[in-house]
Coordinates of C-alpha atoms in Angstrom, one line a residue:
Chain A
M1 CA 0.0 0.0 0.0
T2 CA 1.5 3.3 -1.0
E3 CA 1.6 6.1 1.6
V4 CA 0.9 9.6 0.4
S5 CA 4.3 11.3 0.1
E6 CA 4.9 14.4 2.1
L7 CA 6.3 16.5 -0.8
S8 CA 4.1 19.6 -0.7
E9 CA 1.2 17.5 -1.9
E10 CA -1.1 19.4 0.4
D11 CA -1.2 22.3 -1.9
P12 CA -3.7 21.5 -4.7
L13 CA -2.2 24.2 -6.9
A14 CA 1.2 22.4 -6.8
R15 CA 0.0 20.3 -9.6
P16 CA -0.4 20.6 -12.5
P17 CA 2.7 22.8 -12.6
E18 CA 2.4 26.5 -12.9
D19 CA 3.2 26.7 -16.6
G20 CA 0.2 24.4 -17.4
T21 CA 2.3 21.6 -18.9
V22 CA 0.4 18.5 -17.9
L23 CA 2.3 16.0 -20.0
D24 CA 6.0 16.2 -20.9
V25 CA 7.8 13.3 -22.6
C26 CA 11.3 13.5 -23.9
D27 CA 13.0 10.8 -25.9
L28 CA 10.8 8.0 -24.5
R29 CA 12.2 4.6 -25.6
M30 CA 10.8 1.1 -25.2
R31 CA 12.8 -2.0 -26.1
Y32 CA 11.8 -5.6 -25.9
G33 CA 14.9 -7.7 -26.3
S34 CA 16.6 -6.2 -29.4
T35 CA 13.4 -4.7 -30.8
D36 CA 12.8 -1.0 -30.4
V37 CA 9.0 -0.6 -30.0
L38 CA 9.4 3.1 -29.2
G39 CA 12.5 4.8 -30.7
G40 CA 12.5 8.2 -28.9
I41 CA 9.1 9.9 -28.5
D42 CA 8.7 13.5 -27.7
L43 CA 5.3 14.8 -26.5
T44 CA 3.9 17.6 -24.5
A45 CA 0.3 18.6 -23.6
Q46 CA -0.9 21.7 -22.0
R47 CA -3.8 22.0 -19.5
G48 CA -7.1 21.6 -21.3
E49 CA -5.6 20.4 -24.5
V50 CA -7.0 17.5 -26.5
L51 CA -4.1 15.5 -27.9
C52 CA -4.8 12.8 -30.4
L53 CA -2.4 10.0 -31.2
L54 CA -2.8 8.5 -34.7
G55 CA -0.8 5.8 -36.4
P56 CA -1.0 2.4 -38.1
N57 CA -1.3 -0.7 -35.9
G58 CA 2.0 -1.4 -34.2
A59 CA 3.1 2.2 -34.3
G60 CA 3.4 2.3 -30.5
K61 CA 0.3 4.3 -29.6
T62 CA -0.9 1.9 -26.9
T63 CA 2.6 1.3 -25.5
T64 CA 3.1 5.1 -25.2
I65 CA -0.2 5.5 -23.4
E66 CA 0.5 2.6 -21.1
V67 CA 3.8 4.1 -20.1
L68 CA 2.1 7.4 -19.3
E69 CA -0.6 5.6 -17.3
S70 CA 2.2 3.9 -15.3
F71 CA 0.9 0.5 -16.5
R72 CA 4.2 -0.2 -18.2
M73 CA 7.8 0.5 -17.4
R74 CA 9.8 2.4 -20.0
S75 CA 13.3 1.4 -21.1
D76 CA 14.7 4.9 -21.3
G77 CA 13.8 8.6 -21.6
W78 CA 12.3 11.3 -19.4
V79 CA 8.5 11.3 -18.6
S80 CA 6.5 13.7 -16.5
V81 CA 2.8 13.3 -16.1
L82 CA 1.0 15.8 -13.8
G83 CA 4.5 16.9 -12.7
T84 CA 5.5 13.3 -11.6
D85 CA 7.3 10.5 -13.1
P86 CA 4.6 7.8 -13.7
A87 CA 7.0 5.1 -12.6
H88 CA 6.9 6.7 -9.1
G89 CA 3.3 8.0 -9.1
D90 CA 1.6 7.6 -5.7
E91 CA -2.1 7.2 -5.1
R92 CA -2.7 10.9 -5.1
W93 CA -1.2 11.1 -8.5
R94 CA -3.3 8.2 -9.6
A95 CA -6.4 10.1 -8.4
G96 CA -5.7 12.9 -10.9
I97 CA -5.7 10.5 -13.8
G98 CA -8.7 9.0 -15.6
I99 CA -8.4 5.9 -17.8
V100 CA -11.0 4.6 -20.1
L101 CA -10.5 0.8 -20.4
Q102 CA -12.1 -1.6 -22.8
S103 CA -14.5 -3.5 -20.7
W104 CA -15.3 -7.1 -21.3
R105 CA -17.0 -9.1 -18.6
D106 CA -15.9 -7.4 -15.5
H107 CA -18.4 -6.3 -12.8
G108 CA -21.3 -8.0 -14.7
N109 CA -23.2 -8.5 -11.5
W110 CA -23.1 -4.9 -10.5
K111 CA -25.8 -2.3 -11.3
V112 CA -24.7 0.7 -13.3
R113 CA -25.3 3.3 -10.6
E114 CA -24.0 1.0 -7.8
L115 CA -20.7 0.6 -9.7
L116 CA -20.2 4.3 -10.5
A117 CA -21.0 5.3 -6.9
H118 CA -18.6 2.7 -5.6
L119 CA -15.7 3.5 -7.9
G120 CA -16.3 7.2 -7.2
S121 CA -15.8 6.6 -3.5
Y122 CA -12.1 5.9 -4.0
Y123 CA -11.6 9.4 -5.2
R124 CA -13.3 11.2 -2.3
P125 CA -10.2 11.5 -0.1
Y126 CA -8.5 13.4 -3.0
S127 CA -11.2 16.0 -3.5
T128 CA -9.9 19.6 -3.7
P129 CA -11.8 22.9 -4.0
R130 CA -10.6 23.3 -7.5
R131 CA -11.4 19.6 -8.5
P132 CA -14.3 18.3 -6.4
R133 CA -14.2 14.5 -6.5
P134 CA -15.9 12.2 -7.3
I135 CA -18.5 13.3 -9.9
E136 CA -21.9 12.2 -8.4
A137 CA -23.1 9.0 -10.0
E138 CA -26.5 10.5 -11.0
D139 CA -24.9 13.4 -12.8
L140 CA -22.4 11.1 -14.5
I141 CA -25.2 8.7 -15.7
N142 CA -27.1 11.6 -17.2
R143 CA -24.0 13.0 -18.9
V144 CA -23.1 9.7 -20.7
G145 CA -26.7 9.0 -21.5
L146 CA -27.4 5.9 -19.4
T147 CA -30.3 7.3 -17.4
D148 CA -32.7 4.5 -18.4
Q149 CA -30.1 1.9 -17.6
S150 CA -28.9 3.1 -14.2
E151 CA -30.6 0.2 -12.3
Q152 CA -29.6 -2.4 -14.9
R153 CA -26.9 -5.0 -14.3
V154 CA -23.8 -4.2 -16.3
R155 CA -24.0 -7.7 -17.9
S156 CA -27.3 -6.7 -19.6
L157 CA -26.0 -3.6 -21.3
S158 CA -25.5 -3.5 -25.1
G159 CA -22.0 -3.0 -26.5
G160 CA -22.5 0.7 -27.0
Q161 CA -24.0 1.2 -23.5
R162 CA -21.1 -0.6 -22.0
R163 CA -18.7 1.6 -23.8
R164 CA -20.6 4.7 -22.4
L165 CA -20.2 3.1 -19.0
D166 CA -16.4 2.7 -19.6
V167 CA -16.2 6.4 -20.4
A168 CA -18.2 7.2 -17.2
I169 CA -15.8 5.1 -15.1
G170 CA -12.9 6.9 -16.7
I171 CA -14.1 10.3 -15.6
V172 CA -15.8 9.5 -12.3
G173 CA -12.8 10.9 -10.4
N174 CA -13.0 14.2 -12.2
P175 CA -9.5 13.7 -13.6
E176 CA -7.0 16.4 -14.6
L177 CA -5.8 14.1 -17.3
L178 CA -7.8 11.6 -19.2
F179 CA -6.5 8.7 -21.3
L180 CA -8.7 7.0 -23.9
D181 CA -7.5 4.1 -26.1
E182 CA -9.8 3.9 -29.1
P183 CA -12.8 5.0 -27.2
T184 CA -15.4 5.1 -29.9
T185 CA -14.9 1.6 -31.4
G186 CA -18.4 0.2 -31.8
F187 CA -20.3 3.5 -31.4
D188 CA -23.1 4.4 -33.6
P189 CA -23.1 7.9 -35.1
Q190 CA -25.4 9.3 -32.4
A191 CA -23.2 7.8 -29.6
R192 CA -20.2 9.2 -31.3
R193 CA -21.7 12.7 -31.5
D194 CA -22.6 12.5 -27.8
F195 CA -19.1 11.3 -27.0
H196 CA -17.6 14.2 -28.8
D197 CA -19.8 16.7 -27.0
L198 CA -18.8 15.1 -23.7
M199 CA -15.1 15.4 -24.6
H200 CA -15.5 19.1 -25.5
S201 CA -17.2 19.8 -22.2
L202 CA -14.4 18.1 -20.3
A203 CA -11.8 20.0 -22.2
D204 CA -13.7 23.2 -21.3
D205 CA -13.3 22.2 -17.6
D206 CA -9.5 22.2 -18.1
T207 CA -9.3 18.4 -18.4
T208 CA -6.4 17.4 -20.6
I209 CA -7.3 14.6 -22.9
V210 CA -5.1 12.1 -24.7
L211 CA -6.7 9.7 -27.0
T212 CA -5.8 7.2 -29.7
T213 CA -8.1 6.5 -32.6
H214 CA -8.1 5.1 -36.1
D215 CA -10.9 7.5 -37.1
L216 CA -9.3 10.5 -38.8
D217 CA -12.5 12.3 -39.0
E218 CA -12.9 12.0 -35.2
A219 CA -9.3 13.2 -34.7
E220 CA -10.0 16.2 -36.8
K221 CA -13.1 17.1 -34.9
L222 CA -11.7 16.6 -31.4
A223 CA -8.0 17.3 -31.4
D224 CA -6.3 20.6 -30.7
R225 CA -3.2 18.8 -31.7
I226 CA -2.5 15.6 -33.6
V227 CA 0.6 13.4 -33.2
I228 CA 1.2 10.8 -35.9
L229 CA 3.3 7.9 -34.8
A230 CA 4.8 5.4 -37.2
G231 CA 7.3 2.6 -36.3
G232 CA 7.7 3.9 -32.8
R233 CA 8.6 7.5 -33.8
V234 CA 6.7 10.8 -34.0
V235 CA 6.4 11.6 -37.7
A236 CA 4.2 14.6 -37.4
N237 CA 2.9 16.8 -34.6
G238 CA 0.7 19.9 -34.9
S239 CA -2.8 21.2 -35.2
P240 CA -4.9 19.7 -38.0
A241 CA -4.4 22.9 -40.1
Q242 CA -0.7 22.9 -39.5
L243 CA -0.4 19.3 -40.6
A244 CA -2.4 20.0 -43.7
R245 CA -0.1 22.8 -44.7
Q246 CA 2.9 20.6 -44.0
V247 CA 2.0 18.1 -46.6
T248 CA 1.2 20.6 -49.3
R249 CA 0.8 24.3 -49.3
D250 CA -1.2 24.0 -52.4
A251 CA -5.0 24.1 -52.5
E252 CA -6.9 22.6 -55.3
V253 CA -9.2 25.0 -57.1
S254 CA -11.8 23.5 -59.5
W255 CA -14.3 25.4 -61.6
T256 CA -16.2 25.2 -64.8
R257 CA -16.1 27.7 -67.7
G258 CA -18.6 27.4 -70.4
G259 CA -19.6 24.0 -69.0
Q260 CA -16.1 22.6 -69.2
P261 CA -14.4 21.6 -65.9
F262 CA -10.9 22.9 -64.9
V263 CA -8.6 22.1 -62.0
H264 CA -5.6 24.1 -60.8
A265 CA -3.3 23.6 -57.8
T266 CA -2.0 26.8 -56.2
P267 CA -0.6 28.0 -52.8
E268 CA -2.5 31.3 -53.3
A269 CA -6.1 30.0 -53.8
T270 CA -7.9 33.2 -52.8
N271 CA -5.9 35.4 -55.2
F272 CA -6.2 32.9 -58.0
V273 CA -10.0 32.8 -57.6
R274 CA -10.2 36.6 -57.6
E275 CA -8.1 36.8 -60.8
L276 CA -10.1 34.1 -62.4
C277 CA -13.4 35.9 -61.8
A278 CA -11.9 39.2 -62.9
Q279 CA -10.7 37.6 -66.1
Y280 CA -13.8 35.6 -67.1
G281 CA -16.6 37.1 -65.1
E282 CA -19.9 35.3 -65.3
E283 CA -18.5 32.5 -67.5
I284 CA -17.1 30.9 -64.2
A285 CA -19.3 28.6 -62.2
D286 CA -19.1 25.8 -59.6
I287 CA -16.0 27.1 -57.9
E288 CA -14.6 24.8 -55.2
V289 CA -11.4 25.2 -53.1
R290 CA -10.2 22.0 -51.5
R291 CA -7.3 22.0 -49.0
A292 CA -5.4 18.9 -47.9
T293 CA -7.5 16.9 -45.4
L294 CA -6.1 15.1 -42.4
E295 CA -6.5 11.9 -44.3
D296 CA -4.1 13.2 -47.0
V297 CA -1.6 14.2 -44.3
Y298 CA -1.9 10.9 -42.5
L299 CA -1.4 8.7 -45.6
S300 CA 1.4 10.9 -46.8
M301 CA 3.2 10.8 -43.5
V302 CA 2.8 7.1 -42.9
H303 CA 3.8 6.5 -46.5
R304 CA 6.9 8.6 -46.2
H305 CA 7.8 6.7 -43.0
E306 CA 7.2 3.3 -44.6
A307 CA 9.3 4.4 -47.6
G308 CA 12.1 4.9 -45.1
Y309 CA 12.0 8.7 -44.8
A310 CA 10.9 8.8 -41.2
G311 CA 13.8 10.9 -40.1
E312 CA 13.3 13.3 -43.0
A313 CA 9.6 13.6 -42.5
A314 CA 10.2 14.5 -38.8
A315 CA 13.0 16.9 -39.7
E316 CA 10.9 18.6 -42.3
F317 CA 8.2 19.0 -39.7
H318 CA 10.5 20.8 -37.3
K319 CA 11.7 23.0 -40.1
R320 CA 8.1 24.0 -41.0
E321 CA 6.8 24.2 -37.4
V322 CA 8.7 27.5 -36.8
Q323 CA 6.9 29.1 -39.8
P324 CA 3.5 30.7 -39.0
Chain B
M1 CA -9.9 10.4 6.0
T2 CA -6.4 9.0 5.3
P3 CA -5.9 6.9 2.2
R4 CA -5.3 3.8 4.3
I5 CA -8.7 4.1 6.0
A6 CA -10.3 5.1 2.8
S7 CA -9.1 1.9 1.0
L8 CA -10.1 -0.2 4.0
R9 CA -13.6 1.3 4.0
A10 CA -13.9 0.9 0.2
G11 CA -12.7 -2.7 0.5
V12 CA -15.3 -3.5 3.1
T13 CA -18.1 -1.8 1.1
R14 CA -17.0 -3.7 -2.0
G15 CA -16.9 -7.0 -0.1
R16 CA -20.4 -6.3 1.3
I17 CA -21.8 -5.5 -2.2
E18 CA -20.2 -8.5 -3.8
L19 CA -21.4 -10.8 -1.1
S20 CA -24.9 -9.6 -1.6
H21 CA -24.5 -10.2 -5.3
A22 CA -23.1 -13.7 -4.6
Y23 CA -26.0 -14.6 -2.2
T24 CA -28.6 -13.5 -4.8
N25 CA -27.0 -14.8 -8.0
P26 CA -28.4 -18.3 -8.8
Q27 CA -25.3 -19.5 -10.5
E28 CA -23.0 -18.7 -7.6
V29 CA -25.5 -19.9 -5.0
F30 CA -25.6 -23.2 -7.0
Q31 CA -21.8 -23.4 -6.9
Y32 CA -21.7 -23.0 -3.2
L33 CA -24.7 -25.2 -2.5
F34 CA -23.6 -28.0 -4.8
W35 CA -21.3 -29.9 -2.4
P36 CA -23.2 -29.4 0.8
V37 CA -26.3 -30.7 -0.9
I38 CA -24.5 -33.7 -2.4
F39 CA -23.1 -34.4 1.0
F40 CA -26.5 -34.4 2.6
V41 CA -27.9 -36.8 0.1
V42 CA -25.0 -39.2 0.8
M43 CA -25.6 -38.7 4.6
L44 CA -29.2 -39.6 4.2
F45 CA -28.3 -42.8 2.6
M46 CA -25.7 -43.5 5.3
R47 CA -28.3 -42.8 8.1
G48 CA -28.5 -46.3 9.3
S49 CA -24.8 -47.1 9.4
T50 CA -22.8 -46.6 12.5
V51 CA -19.0 -46.3 13.2
P52 CA -17.9 -50.0 13.6
G53 CA -18.0 -51.1 17.2
T54 CA -20.0 -48.1 18.4
E55 CA -23.6 -46.7 18.4
F56 CA -22.3 -43.5 16.7
S57 CA -23.8 -42.6 13.3
L58 CA -21.2 -42.9 10.5
A59 CA -22.6 -39.9 8.6
A60 CA -22.3 -37.7 11.7
S61 CA -18.7 -38.8 12.2
V62 CA -17.8 -37.7 8.7
L63 CA -19.6 -34.3 8.9
P64 CA -16.9 -32.4 10.8
S65 CA -14.2 -33.5 8.4
V66 CA -16.4 -32.3 5.5
I67 CA -16.6 -28.9 7.2
G68 CA -12.8 -28.8 7.4
M69 CA -12.6 -29.7 3.7
N70 CA -14.9 -26.8 2.9
I71 CA -12.6 -24.4 4.6
A72 CA -9.7 -25.8 2.5
F73 CA -11.8 -25.1 -0.6
G74 CA -11.5 -21.4 0.3
M75 CA -8.0 -21.6 -1.1
M76 CA -9.4 -22.6 -4.5
G77 CA -12.0 -19.9 -4.2
V78 CA -9.4 -17.2 -3.9
A79 CA -7.2 -18.6 -6.6
G80 CA -10.1 -19.0 -9.0
V81 CA -11.4 -15.5 -8.4
L82 CA -8.0 -14.0 -9.0
A83 CA -7.5 -15.9 -12.2
T84 CA -10.9 -15.1 -13.5
E85 CA -10.9 -11.4 -12.6
R86 CA -7.5 -10.9 -14.0
E87 CA -8.7 -12.2 -17.3
D88 CA -11.9 -10.2 -17.4
G89 CA -10.2 -6.9 -16.4
T90 CA -11.7 -6.4 -12.9
L91 CA -8.2 -6.3 -11.5
L92 CA -7.0 -3.8 -14.0
R93 CA -9.9 -1.5 -13.0
A94 CA -8.9 -1.9 -9.4
K95 CA -5.4 -0.9 -10.4
A96 CA -6.7 2.2 -12.3
V97 CA -8.4 3.8 -9.2
P98 CA -6.4 5.2 -6.2
N99 CA -6.0 2.6 -3.5
G100 CA -7.9 0.1 -5.6
M101 CA -5.6 -2.9 -5.2
P102 CA -5.7 -3.1 -1.4
A103 CA -9.4 -2.5 -1.4
Y104 CA -9.9 -5.2 -4.0
L105 CA -8.0 -7.8 -1.9
I106 CA -9.8 -6.8 1.3
A107 CA -13.1 -7.4 -0.7
K108 CA -12.0 -10.8 -1.9
I109 CA -11.1 -11.9 1.6
I110 CA -14.5 -10.8 2.8
V111 CA -16.3 -12.5 -0.1
V112 CA -14.5 -15.8 0.1
T113 CA -14.7 -15.9 3.9
G114 CA -18.4 -15.0 3.7
M115 CA -19.2 -17.7 1.2
T116 CA -17.1 -20.3 3.0
A117 CA -18.8 -19.4 6.3
A118 CA -22.2 -19.7 4.6
S119 CA -21.5 -23.2 3.3
V120 CA -20.0 -24.3 6.7
A121 CA -23.1 -22.9 8.5
L122 CA -25.3 -24.8 6.1
I123 CA -23.6 -28.1 6.7
L124 CA -23.5 -27.5 10.4
V125 CA -27.2 -26.6 10.7
G126 CA -28.3 -29.4 8.5
G127 CA -26.0 -31.8 10.5
L128 CA -27.4 -30.6 13.8
V129 CA -31.0 -31.1 12.6
L130 CA -30.3 -34.6 11.3
F131 CA -27.8 -35.9 13.9
G132 CA -28.4 -33.6 16.8
R133 CA -28.4 -36.7 19.0
D134 CA -24.7 -37.5 18.1
L135 CA -23.4 -34.0 17.5
N136 CA -23.7 -31.8 20.5
P137 CA -20.6 -29.6 21.0
G138 CA -20.4 -27.9 24.3
V139 CA -19.1 -24.4 24.9
G140 CA -15.5 -25.7 24.4
G141 CA -16.5 -27.3 21.1
W142 CA -18.0 -24.1 19.7
F143 CA -14.9 -22.2 20.8
T144 CA -12.7 -24.7 19.0
L145 CA -14.9 -24.5 15.9
V146 CA -14.5 -20.7 15.8
W147 CA -10.8 -20.6 16.2
V148 CA -10.1 -23.5 13.8
F149 CA -12.3 -21.7 11.2
A150 CA -10.6 -18.4 11.7
L151 CA -7.1 -19.7 11.8
G152 CA -7.9 -22.0 8.9
M153 CA -9.1 -19.1 6.7
V154 CA -5.9 -17.2 7.6
A155 CA -3.9 -20.2 6.6
V156 CA -5.6 -21.0 3.2
L157 CA -6.5 -17.6 1.8
P158 CA -3.0 -16.1 1.4
I159 CA -1.8 -19.4 -0.1
G160 CA -4.7 -19.4 -2.4
A161 CA -3.9 -15.8 -3.4
A162 CA -0.3 -16.7 -4.1
I163 CA -1.4 -19.6 -6.3
G164 CA -4.0 -17.5 -8.0
S165 CA -1.4 -14.8 -8.8
L166 CA 0.7 -17.5 -10.6
L167 CA -2.2 -18.8 -12.7
T168 CA -2.2 -17.4 -16.2
N169 CA -5.9 -18.2 -16.9
P170 CA -8.9 -19.6 -15.2
R171 CA -8.7 -22.9 -17.2
S172 CA -5.5 -23.9 -15.3
M173 CA -7.7 -24.1 -12.2
S174 CA -8.6 -27.6 -13.2
L175 CA -5.0 -28.6 -12.8
L176 CA -5.2 -27.7 -9.2
F177 CA -8.2 -29.8 -8.4
L178 CA -6.3 -33.0 -9.1
P179 CA -3.7 -32.6 -6.4
L180 CA -6.3 -31.2 -4.0
G181 CA -8.5 -34.3 -4.6
G182 CA -5.5 -36.5 -3.9
L183 CA -4.7 -34.6 -0.8
I184 CA -8.3 -34.9 0.5
S185 CA -8.2 -38.6 -0.1
I186 CA -5.2 -39.1 2.2
S187 CA -6.1 -36.5 4.8
G188 CA -8.6 -38.6 6.8
I189 CA -11.7 -36.8 5.6
F190 CA -13.8 -39.7 4.7
Y191 CA -12.1 -42.5 6.7
P192 CA -9.6 -42.4 9.6
I193 CA -6.1 -41.5 8.6
T194 CA -4.7 -44.2 10.9
S195 CA -5.9 -46.8 8.4
L196 CA -3.3 -45.5 5.9
Q197 CA 0.4 -46.4 5.7
G198 CA 2.8 -44.3 7.9
W199 CA 4.6 -42.4 5.1
I200 CA 1.3 -41.4 3.6
Q201 CA 0.2 -40.1 7.0
G202 CA 3.4 -38.2 7.1
I203 CA 2.7 -36.4 3.8
A204 CA -0.9 -35.6 4.8
Q205 CA 0.2 -34.0 8.0
V206 CA 2.3 -31.4 6.1
F207 CA -0.8 -29.9 4.5
P208 CA -3.6 -27.9 6.1
V209 CA -6.5 -30.2 4.9
Y210 CA -5.8 -32.9 7.5
W211 CA -5.5 -30.4 10.4
L212 CA -8.7 -28.6 9.4
G213 CA -10.5 -31.9 9.4
L214 CA -9.0 -32.9 12.8
G215 CA -9.7 -29.5 14.3
M216 CA -13.4 -29.7 13.3
R217 CA -13.7 -33.3 14.5
S218 CA -12.2 -32.3 17.9
A219 CA -14.8 -29.5 18.1
L220 CA -17.9 -31.5 17.1
L221 CA -17.3 -35.2 17.9
P222 CA -17.6 -36.8 21.3
G223 CA -14.3 -37.5 23.1
D224 CA -14.5 -41.3 22.7
L225 CA -13.9 -41.0 18.9
V226 CA -10.4 -39.7 19.5
T227 CA -9.2 -43.3 19.6
V228 CA -9.0 -43.5 15.7
E229 CA -6.8 -40.4 15.5
I230 CA -3.0 -40.4 15.4
G231 CA -1.6 -40.7 18.9
E232 CA -5.2 -40.9 20.2
S233 CA -5.2 -37.2 20.7
W234 CA -6.9 -34.1 19.1
R235 CA -3.5 -32.4 19.1
H236 CA -4.8 -28.8 19.3
L237 CA -1.3 -27.4 19.8
E238 CA 0.0 -29.1 16.6
T239 CA -3.1 -28.0 14.7
A240 CA -2.5 -24.4 15.7
G241 CA 1.2 -24.8 14.9
V242 CA 0.8 -26.3 11.4
L243 CA -2.1 -23.9 10.4
G244 CA -0.1 -21.0 11.8
A245 CA 3.0 -22.0 9.8
W246 CA 0.9 -22.1 6.6
A247 CA -0.5 -18.7 7.5
V248 CA 3.0 -17.3 7.9
L249 CA 4.2 -18.9 4.7
G250 CA 1.2 -17.5 2.8
L251 CA 1.5 -14.1 4.2
L252 CA 5.2 -14.0 3.3
L253 CA 4.6 -15.3 -0.3
A254 CA 1.3 -13.6 -1.2
P255 CA 2.2 -9.9 -1.1
P256 CA 5.2 -10.0 -3.4
L257 CA 3.4 -12.3 -5.8
L258 CA 0.3 -10.1 -5.8
R259 CA 2.4 -7.0 -6.4
R260 CA 4.2 -8.8 -9.3
M261 CA 0.8 -9.8 -10.7
A262 CA -0.6 -6.2 -10.3
R263 CA 2.5 -4.7 -11.9
R264 CA 2.0 -6.7 -15.0
E265 CA -1.6 -5.7 -15.5
S266 CA -2.2 -3.4 -18.4
G267 CA -4.9 -2.8 -21.0
S268 CA -2.9 -4.6 -23.6
A269 CA -2.3 -7.6 -21.3
V270 CA -6.1 -7.9 -20.7
E271 CA -6.7 -7.4 -24.4
A272 CA -4.3 -10.3 -25.2
R273 CA -6.0 -12.6 -22.7
R274 CA -9.4 -11.6 -24.0
A275 CA -8.2 -12.5 -27.5
S276 CA -6.9 -15.9 -26.5
A277 CA -10.0 -16.7 -24.5
M278 CA -12.1 -15.7 -27.6
R279 CA -10.1 -18.0 -29.8
R280 CA -10.8 -20.8 -27.3
V281 CA -14.6 -20.1 -27.5
S282 CA -14.9 -19.9 -31.2

């Protein structure tokens, strides 16, 4: 049993640190035998930021998250989560972290409200004026949309309802930092929309969110910042718009003139359109400007990595990151 | 409220809730009632028989040993619960909440003790109704029954937890029932141990099953029946010694093994076990 350490933990403002950096990872490495699963990851997240980890299977997303959750010991590198090394995180540190796990058959006998109220009770000793803990079961049940199921046994929930319960369990301790590993697998569009709204409301309450997903559309909607991993390295890191500019600064302009379609790629789409209209006037119709989507970015980055240009892709990012 | 008290309180609450689930869940009730009921059916058939050379009912003479055996089953209960709940992710959830692990273990101790106590009480009440003429423990007998039960639980639960933390999946539980069955057959549960060869008696006396049976016989049977025991004595001192030694051994082994088990828990570990269990099903 871990005792609460004496190190100025009484002051609730002591963490997260003053500068608002909730997550700080430097050169994180993970090695199994002679295989490098993570080859030097750098990550940061500010308070209230939504960070999305993208990458193909085996890119190291889950391993990274598990190191940050303290479920896995790293081989090398420097990691700070809520101002503490997760390898030495105590129970108070644990109370500041929410984890959405994939449920399976656990707690099948429990009723939804009973389980949330019970799991919430573990957080009560760690309540602070700034972060009251836990979130009341009733409130939580309404927020995740399980009001009609609150007296049902967990075993009898549908797959989507169980997933909502997983999310509720993840946030019952009103965490400062929330981890979600592929949270929306198996959600229907309505559940997905509800989930996105919930994440936005948590971020508005200064909760930092780190999630992995395969759904690029979801990443684009939720993330303040996207980190693309491939082969255990960060190959891109920035806001969705920044990433799009990184792949190509060109936008694609398409139009028709006299019924005939035209396409033109240009970095100066607005000017191009203005000149086009000035030149041809009413002959121009169906103007469309399409910028690179996250999917373009993702595929291009992962492709570059797989083609063996991981280092170059990353270097190029750093070069471009300093530009506005 | 300090974290230590908070986790103790959470553990007790969790144990209480899970016990109430267990007592009301038909499947679990069936599991715990199965053996006592089988035993009563057998006892009803043995009603007419007596211990050779006495007027004492044969069934009543076996009943205390069966109670002892049920206490020993508590070990399997803990091991099985740990293996199952590690696979289904309950343990990982406990790890993800502050002070969750100690609370989880406290709850499991409460649940297994509660279920074992219930099946012991069932056998006892049924036995007293059927054989009240033969079984009438005095105050001393009840006292012995309580301390043997308590010490027995302390002896078998930590060992069970240690075994459970080593099991990789619930299916390997069946491997444990074989040696336990063998142990029960040489531990003087269904017939006097003195009818066995000396070296077998020696092996049996290393393990708790024999001593749990002996302790319960000393609590519930009349003094005359001591004549079939080793050394014609109830050997309370030795009973307390051997059970105490198992308790110490278990309490030394269990914490590091449980910590090791907890350390290895992660989302991907549970996911991998789920995948392998699914392959087994399909």
